[in-house]
Amino acid sequence: MIDLYSDTKTRPTAAMRAAMASAPVGDDHFGEDPTVQALQDFLVEKLNKEAALFLPSATMSNQIAVKIHTQPGDAVICHEQCHIRLFEGGTPAVLSGVSLDSLRGERGVFSGAQVKEAIRPSGPYFPPTRLVCIENTHNFCGGAVWTPEELESVAEVCRERSLALHLDGSRLFNAAVKLGGIEGVWPMAQRLAQDFDTVTICLTKGLGAPVGALLLGKREQIEVARRWKHALGGAMRQSGIVAAGGLYALHNHLPQLAIDHANAQLLAQELAEIPGIALDPWPETNLVFANVRGTGLSGEDARKRLRAAGVLCSGSGQRLRFVTHQDISTVDIATAVAAAQQALHV
């Protein structure tokens, strides 16, 4: 089975497993795990932030960020199709007691002007707008990349109106590789993160680590986040064993992202040749969305046909999602394309 369902399907490499097995560990609940500290320090230096906190997942990181920036009854601005709004279980309402004011925008991108217009009026009838959340790359809009100029448009308004700004950078390094190439990945990642008060980094998608994410920000914010990590059951003990996987990935797996992007382009080009298939949109990074409306198939039927042919994908409605990652080779792409040509031909 060629598993293009998600880049979370990556498995630790033998070298990563060796690094995890040999990692020095301590009780991270008390800040005593040297490998966790090394991971946190590494990203603090590379992204030019004050502090970082190792967490079990990017969802926990995003939701702690919302919590520390808001009070119950506040409003948060985000894109209508962002992960925080659609795929994190309604937790902003449950954990933080906030409402989400969603914006439209092609490719998951909205402007500073849109943010300014969405800020709630002052007065007793309205929830105060406190926070803006951006997702880069934007998953459900095709792995789209926010450019530094697009980010600055929003950041400028946030500075003017004293709004906090959070980055869901679960695939930030895909964006950095797309814009800066492998040689410029770290300067570009720092540039893409610089205007944000807090930043989520996920280790388990294209980077290929088995567990973990980090929340970065100002020192006092991360100390508050640490309390919520413990309160939500996210405190881990000898977690250096899994942190070592993330540290290994950051040192060794970034070049793989460029290969994933190239494989996504190859897959998109071949899928676009199948009658009735439309790329929706054309991929920018490692996520390929293909609409099967023109074939007359439902999305469910298309996914079942592909599965029977040996290809796993996800999707919603008539839109299929294929995600390239380090466990998918160019040969796998060719095999998946051949299977799709037969399975989706009507």
Tab-separated table of C-alpha atoms in Angstrom, residues 9-346:
chain	number	residue	atom	x	y	z
A	9	LYS	CA	2.511	8.523	8.451
A	10	THR	CA	6.311	8.796	8.356
A	11	ARG	CA	8.236	6.231	10.387
A	12	PRO	CA	11.499	6.806	12.255
A	13	THR	CA	14.554	5.904	10.211
A	14	ALA	CA	17.119	3.467	11.573
A	15	ALA	CA	19.488	6.369	12.284
A	16	MET	CA	16.759	8.263	14.117
A	17	ARG	CA	15.935	5.200	16.190
A	18	ALA	CA	19.616	4.859	17.103
A	19	ALA	CA	19.744	8.512	18.178
A	20	MET	CA	16.637	8.002	20.305
A	21	ALA	CA	17.989	4.834	21.903
A	22	SER	CA	21.236	6.513	22.922
A	23	ALA	CA	19.790	9.870	24.053
A	24	PRO	CA	20.711	11.038	27.563
A	25	VAL	CA	17.531	11.545	29.581
A	26	GLY	CA	16.218	12.929	32.845
A	27	ASP	CA	12.882	13.907	34.359
A	28	ASP	CA	11.566	16.637	32.077
A	29	HIS	CA	8.744	17.362	34.544
A	30	PHE	CA	11.458	19.003	36.634
A	31	GLY	CA	13.418	20.408	33.687
A	32	GLU	CA	16.111	17.757	34.095
A	33	ASP	CA	16.110	16.119	30.658
A	34	PRO	CA	19.240	17.223	28.744
A	35	THR	CA	17.981	16.103	25.339
A	36	VAL	CA	14.706	17.995	25.692
A	37	GLN	CA	16.708	21.044	26.734
A	38	ALA	CA	19.023	20.636	23.744
A	39	LEU	CA	16.033	20.492	21.384
A	40	GLN	CA	14.442	23.564	22.955
A	41	ASP	CA	17.724	25.512	22.924
A	42	PHE	CA	18.405	24.584	19.305
A	43	LEU	CA	15.123	26.020	18.043
A	44	VAL	CA	15.343	29.064	20.314
A	45	GLU	CA	18.665	29.933	18.698
A	46	LYS	CA	17.630	29.121	15.135
A	47	LEU	CA	14.310	30.987	15.248
A	48	ASN	CA	15.563	33.834	17.461
A	49	LYS	CA	12.979	33.411	20.210
A	50	GLU	CA	13.467	33.687	23.969
A	51	ALA	CA	12.215	30.274	25.079
A	52	ALA	CA	10.672	27.015	23.881
A	53	LEU	CA	8.589	24.244	25.402
A	54	PHE	CA	8.523	20.618	24.212
A	55	LEU	CA	4.965	19.291	24.002
A	56	PRO	CA	3.282	16.043	22.932
A	57	SER	CA	1.500	17.513	19.897
A	58	ALA	CA	1.005	20.588	17.723
A	59	THR	CA	-2.671	20.685	18.672
A	60	MET	CA	-1.724	21.039	22.334
A	61	SER	CA	0.799	23.708	21.384
A	62	ASN	CA	-1.749	25.709	19.388
A	63	GLN	CA	-4.377	25.459	22.087
A	64	ILE	CA	-2.008	26.478	24.870
A	65	ALA	CA	-1.030	29.470	22.726
A	66	VAL	CA	-4.691	30.492	22.412
A	67	LYS	CA	-5.075	30.051	26.160
A	68	ILE	CA	-2.134	32.209	27.183
A	69	HIS	CA	-3.058	35.056	24.820
A	70	THR	CA	-6.748	35.325	25.717
A	71	GLN	CA	-9.332	35.454	28.459
A	72	PRO	CA	-12.775	33.777	28.384
A	73	GLY	CA	-15.124	35.848	26.258
A	74	ASP	CA	-12.428	37.155	23.915
A	75	ALA	CA	-12.462	36.822	20.132
A	76	VAL	CA	-9.755	35.291	17.919
A	77	ILE	CA	-9.293	36.030	14.215
A	78	CYS	CA	-8.275	33.166	11.929
A	79	HIS	CA	-8.849	31.798	8.425
A	80	GLU	CA	-12.108	29.945	7.909
A	81	GLN	CA	-10.286	26.750	6.873
A	82	CYS	CA	-7.433	26.787	9.364
A	83	HIS	CA	-6.496	23.758	11.462
A	84	ILE	CA	-7.197	25.501	14.767
A	85	ARG	CA	-10.803	26.111	13.698
A	86	LEU	CA	-11.644	22.910	11.819
A	87	PHE	CA	-9.511	20.089	13.192
A	88	GLU	CA	-8.774	20.683	16.874
A	89	GLY	CA	-12.030	19.520	18.396
A	90	GLY	CA	-13.585	22.890	19.208
A	91	THR	CA	-10.959	23.333	21.919
A	92	PRO	CA	-10.761	27.157	21.672
A	93	ALA	CA	-14.312	27.240	23.023
A	94	VAL	CA	-13.813	24.426	25.542
A	95	LEU	CA	-10.414	25.339	26.976
A	96	SER	CA	-10.201	29.099	26.453
A	97	GLY	CA	-13.835	30.165	26.178
A	98	VAL	CA	-13.164	32.244	23.071
A	99	SER	CA	-15.087	32.758	19.844
A	100	LEU	CA	-13.434	32.456	16.439
A	101	ASP	CA	-14.002	35.201	13.862
A	102	SER	CA	-13.073	33.531	10.591
A	103	LEU	CA	-11.841	35.296	7.467
A	104	ARG	CA	-11.923	34.203	3.854
A	105	GLY	CA	-8.861	34.372	1.694
A	106	GLU	CA	-7.474	32.578	-1.337
A	107	ARG	CA	-4.743	30.047	-0.446
A	108	GLY	CA	-5.547	30.491	3.258
A	109	VAL	CA	-4.045	33.977	3.174
A	110	PHE	CA	-5.808	37.098	4.419
A	111	SER	CA	-4.663	40.717	4.538
A	112	GLY	CA	-4.034	43.284	7.206
A	113	ALA	CA	-7.018	45.209	5.863
A	114	GLN	CA	-9.235	42.179	6.468
A	115	VAL	CA	-7.939	41.875	10.021
A	116	LYS	CA	-8.593	45.545	10.691
A	117	GLU	CA	-12.155	45.198	9.430
A	118	ALA	CA	-12.744	42.062	11.560
A	119	ILE	CA	-11.646	43.614	14.863
A	120	ARG	CA	-14.712	43.861	17.092
A	121	PRO	CA	-15.946	47.304	18.149
A	122	SER	CA	-15.354	48.296	21.745
A	123	GLY	CA	-18.326	48.233	24.089
A	124	PRO	CA	-20.273	45.884	26.358
A	125	TYR	CA	-21.999	44.034	23.506
A	126	PHE	CA	-18.884	42.675	21.787
A	127	PRO	CA	-16.125	40.218	22.655
A	128	PRO	CA	-12.731	41.970	22.663
A	129	THR	CA	-10.488	40.873	19.805
A	130	ARG	CA	-7.189	39.719	21.342
A	131	LEU	CA	-5.426	37.326	18.992
A	132	VAL	CA	-4.786	36.588	15.310
A	133	CYS	CA	-3.742	33.087	14.213
A	134	ILE	CA	-1.990	32.261	10.934
A	135	GLU	CA	-1.242	28.802	9.509
A	136	ASN	CA	1.903	28.476	7.356
A	137	THR	CA	1.898	26.331	5.300
A	138	HIS	CA	-1.878	26.253	5.139
A	139	ASN	CA	-2.982	22.635	5.113
A	140	PHE	CA	-6.537	22.666	3.774
A	141	CYS	CA	-5.798	25.348	1.179
A	142	GLY	CA	-3.309	23.095	-0.557
A	143	GLY	CA	-0.153	23.498	1.511
A	144	ALA	CA	-0.035	27.150	0.507
A	145	VAL	CA	2.823	29.372	1.663
A	146	TRP	CA	2.480	32.799	3.258
A	147	THR	CA	5.270	35.075	2.015
A	148	PRO	CA	7.102	37.490	4.342
A	149	GLU	CA	5.291	40.381	2.670
A	150	GLU	CA	1.872	38.820	3.290
A	151	LEU	CA	2.788	38.178	6.926
A	152	GLU	CA	3.991	41.747	7.411
A	153	SER	CA	0.632	43.100	6.217
A	154	VAL	CA	-1.083	41.328	9.123
A	155	ALA	CA	1.694	41.896	11.658
A	156	GLU	CA	1.589	45.640	11.099
A	157	VAL	CA	-2.100	45.788	11.997
A	158	CYS	CA	-1.530	43.571	15.037
A	159	ARG	CA	1.176	45.938	16.282
A	160	GLU	CA	-1.020	48.986	15.687
A	161	ARG	CA	-4.007	47.458	17.491
A	162	SER	CA	-2.079	45.609	20.241
A	163	LEU	CA	-3.231	42.173	19.104
A	164	ALA	CA	-1.226	39.040	19.847
A	165	LEU	CA	-0.108	37.027	16.808
A	166	HIS	CA	0.309	33.240	16.809
A	167	LEU	CA	1.816	31.079	14.070
A	168	ASP	CA	0.641	27.535	13.557
A	169	GLY	CA	3.898	26.560	11.900
A	170	SER	CA	3.242	22.839	11.887
A	171	ARG	CA	4.752	22.767	8.385
A	172	LEU	CA	6.846	25.933	8.720
A	173	PHE	CA	9.949	24.263	7.303
A	174	ASN	CA	8.058	23.305	4.152
A	175	ALA	CA	7.357	27.015	3.702
A	176	ALA	CA	10.975	27.910	4.445
A	177	VAL	CA	12.314	25.373	1.941
A	178	LYS	CA	9.847	26.565	-0.691
A	179	LEU	CA	10.893	30.214	-0.298
A	180	GLY	CA	14.548	29.913	0.680
A	181	GLY	CA	15.733	26.571	-0.634
A	182	ILE	CA	17.741	24.161	1.468
A	183	GLU	CA	20.679	26.560	1.684
A	184	GLY	CA	18.503	29.338	3.059
A	185	VAL	CA	16.051	27.291	5.097
A	186	TRP	CA	17.069	28.556	8.545
A	187	PRO	CA	17.281	32.277	7.716
A	188	MET	CA	13.931	31.994	5.939
A	189	ALA	CA	12.330	30.066	8.824
A	190	GLN	CA	13.508	32.788	11.208
A	191	ARG	CA	12.126	35.471	8.897
A	192	LEU	CA	8.758	33.735	8.663
A	193	ALA	CA	8.564	33.443	12.463
A	194	GLN	CA	9.944	36.827	13.477
A	195	ASP	CA	6.713	38.815	13.744
A	196	PHE	CA	4.888	36.279	15.905
A	197	ASP	CA	4.476	36.343	19.663
A	198	THR	CA	4.232	32.556	19.744
A	199	VAL	CA	5.096	29.852	17.217
A	200	THR	CA	4.112	26.179	16.999
A	201	ILE	CA	6.598	23.800	15.376
A	202	CYS	CA	5.494	20.213	14.672
A	203	LEU	CA	8.102	17.453	14.506
A	204	THR	CA	5.876	14.607	13.314
A	205	LYS	CA	4.866	15.657	9.803
A	206	GLY	CA	7.444	16.106	7.043
A	207	LEU	CA	10.292	16.059	9.560
A	208	GLY	CA	9.454	12.444	10.329
A	209	ALA	CA	9.832	12.301	14.119
A	210	PRO	CA	7.426	9.954	15.947
A	211	VAL	CA	6.253	12.348	18.684
A	212	GLY	CA	6.249	15.993	19.598
A	213	ALA	CA	5.921	19.686	18.923
A	214	LEU	CA	7.296	22.887	20.399
A	215	LEU	CA	5.810	26.213	21.411
A	216	LEU	CA	8.187	29.174	21.202
A	217	GLY	CA	7.769	32.702	22.473
A	218	LYS	CA	8.782	35.141	25.178
A	219	ARG	CA	10.173	33.633	28.362
A	220	GLU	CA	7.280	34.701	30.582
A	221	GLN	CA	4.737	33.335	28.078
A	222	ILE	CA	6.466	29.974	27.930
A	223	GLU	CA	6.473	29.750	31.723
A	224	VAL	CA	2.695	30.202	31.685
A	225	ALA	CA	2.516	27.628	28.891
A	226	ARG	CA	4.506	25.199	31.057
A	227	ARG	CA	1.807	25.374	33.719
A	228	TRP	CA	-0.856	24.528	31.137
A	229	LYS	CA	1.272	21.703	29.760
A	230	HIS	CA	1.204	20.109	33.190
A	231	ALA	CA	-2.467	20.938	33.819
A	232	LEU	CA	-3.500	19.282	30.544
A	233	GLY	CA	-1.516	16.121	31.213
A	234	GLY	CA	1.252	16.938	28.783
A	235	ALA	CA	4.090	16.681	31.296
A	236	MET	CA	6.356	13.836	30.216
A	237	ARG	CA	9.179	12.266	32.207
A	238	GLN	CA	12.174	10.831	30.326
A	239	SER	CA	10.923	12.451	27.157
A	240	GLY	CA	14.427	12.969	25.788
A	241	ILE	CA	13.945	9.589	24.095
A	242	VAL	CA	11.329	11.120	21.780
A	243	ALA	CA	12.829	14.620	21.755
A	244	ALA	CA	15.968	13.035	20.291
A	245	GLY	CA	13.928	12.033	17.245
A	246	GLY	CA	12.943	15.649	16.683
A	247	LEU	CA	16.484	16.897	17.201
A	248	TYR	CA	17.808	14.312	14.753
A	249	ALA	CA	15.176	15.338	12.202
A	250	LEU	CA	16.044	19.032	12.438
A	251	HIS	CA	19.704	18.231	11.826
A	252	ASN	CA	19.196	15.667	9.059
A	253	HIS	CA	15.755	15.667	7.428
A	254	LEU	CA	15.269	19.194	6.116
A	255	PRO	CA	16.718	18.334	2.655
A	256	GLN	CA	14.030	15.649	2.376
A	257	LEU	CA	11.374	18.364	2.253
A	258	ALA	CA	12.646	19.556	-1.117
A	259	ILE	CA	12.353	15.979	-2.421
A	260	ASP	CA	8.810	15.801	-1.064
A	261	HIS	CA	7.946	19.027	-2.907
A	262	ALA	CA	9.397	17.684	-6.148
A	263	ASN	CA	7.430	14.443	-5.764
A	264	ALA	CA	4.252	16.451	-5.157
A	265	GLN	CA	4.820	18.339	-8.403
A	266	LEU	CA	5.357	15.085	-10.283
A	267	LEU	CA	2.192	13.602	-8.786
A	268	ALA	CA	0.184	16.732	-9.618
A	269	GLN	CA	1.378	16.799	-13.213
A	270	GLU	CA	0.366	13.185	-13.774
A	271	LEU	CA	-2.974	13.412	-11.956
A	272	ALA	CA	-3.872	16.485	-14.011
A	273	GLU	CA	-3.611	14.351	-17.168
A	274	ILE	CA	-6.393	12.001	-16.024
A	275	PRO	CA	-9.696	12.996	-17.688
A	276	GLY	CA	-12.065	14.656	-15.229
A	277	ILE	CA	-9.400	15.349	-12.583
A	278	ALA	CA	-8.672	18.981	-11.669
A	279	LEU	CA	-5.903	20.088	-9.330
A	280	ASP	CA	-7.518	22.122	-6.544
A	281	PRO	CA	-5.246	24.137	-6.205
A	282	TRP	CA	-1.897	23.426	-7.853
A	283	PRO	CA	0.461	22.359	-5.036
A	284	GLU	CA	3.068	24.717	-3.619
A	285	THR	CA	4.689	22.266	-1.205
A	286	ASN	CA	3.945	18.615	-0.330
A	287	LEU	CA	0.122	18.568	-0.311
A	288	VAL	CA	-1.712	17.676	-3.514
A	289	PHE	CA	-5.472	18.215	-3.751
A	290	ALA	CA	-7.302	16.718	-6.718
A	291	ASN	CA	-11.000	17.249	-7.433
A	292	VAL	CA	-12.780	14.286	-9.032
A	293	ARG	CA	-16.008	16.134	-9.878
A	294	GLY	CA	-15.320	15.881	-13.597
A	295	THR	CA	-15.176	12.077	-13.444
A	296	GLY	CA	-18.690	11.773	-12.038
A	297	LEU	CA	-17.348	9.846	-9.053
A	298	SER	CA	-18.068	10.807	-5.484
A	299	GLY	CA	-15.054	11.466	-3.304
A	300	GLU	CA	-15.861	8.384	-1.235
A	301	ASP	CA	-16.033	6.171	-4.317
A	302	ALA	CA	-12.775	7.608	-5.646
A	303	ARG	CA	-10.991	6.953	-2.361
A	304	LYS	CA	-12.362	3.399	-2.220
A	305	ARG	CA	-11.217	2.720	-5.773
A	306	LEU	CA	-7.754	4.048	-5.030
A	307	ARG	CA	-7.499	1.993	-1.855
A	308	ALA	CA	-8.461	-1.152	-3.755
A	309	ALA	CA	-5.686	-0.261	-6.231
A	310	GLY	CA	-3.134	0.099	-3.421
A	311	VAL	CA	-3.106	3.868	-2.826
A	312	LEU	CA	-4.254	5.584	0.381
A	313	CYS	CA	-5.368	9.201	0.389
A	314	SER	CA	-7.682	11.385	2.454
A	315	GLY	CA	-10.059	14.166	1.495
A	316	SER	CA	-13.423	15.815	1.903
A	317	GLY	CA	-16.316	15.823	-0.537
A	318	GLN	CA	-15.016	15.329	-4.073
A	319	ARG	CA	-11.605	16.717	-3.157
A	320	LEU	CA	-8.871	14.123	-2.600
A	321	ARG	CA	-5.723	14.905	-0.605
A	322	PHE	CA	-2.388	13.225	-1.309
A	323	VAL	CA	0.617	14.058	0.885
A	324	THR	CA	4.212	13.265	-0.044
A	325	HIS	CA	6.761	12.513	2.680
A	326	GLN	CA	10.063	10.791	3.386
A	327	ASP	CA	8.599	7.272	3.105
A	328	ILE	CA	7.407	7.980	-0.458
A	329	SER	CA	9.897	7.608	-3.304
A	330	THR	CA	9.745	8.721	-6.915
A	331	VAL	CA	9.075	5.075	-7.825
A	332	ASP	CA	6.122	5.089	-5.399
A	333	ILE	CA	4.765	8.183	-7.143
A	334	ALA	CA	4.943	6.451	-10.517
A	335	THR	CA	3.188	3.384	-9.100
A	336	ALA	CA	0.497	5.546	-7.474
A	337	VAL	CA	-0.078	7.422	-10.733
A	338	ALA	CA	-0.498	4.194	-12.693
A	339	ALA	CA	-2.993	2.966	-10.095
A	340	ALA	CA	-4.902	6.273	-10.189
A	341	GLN	CA	-5.068	6.235	-13.979
A	342	GLN	CA	-6.914	2.926	-13.843
A	343	ALA	CA	-8.939	3.485	-10.654
A	344	LEU	CA	-10.235	6.950	-11.592
A	345	HIS	CA	-10.842	6.327	-15.266
A	346	VAL	CA	-14.593	6.230	-15.886
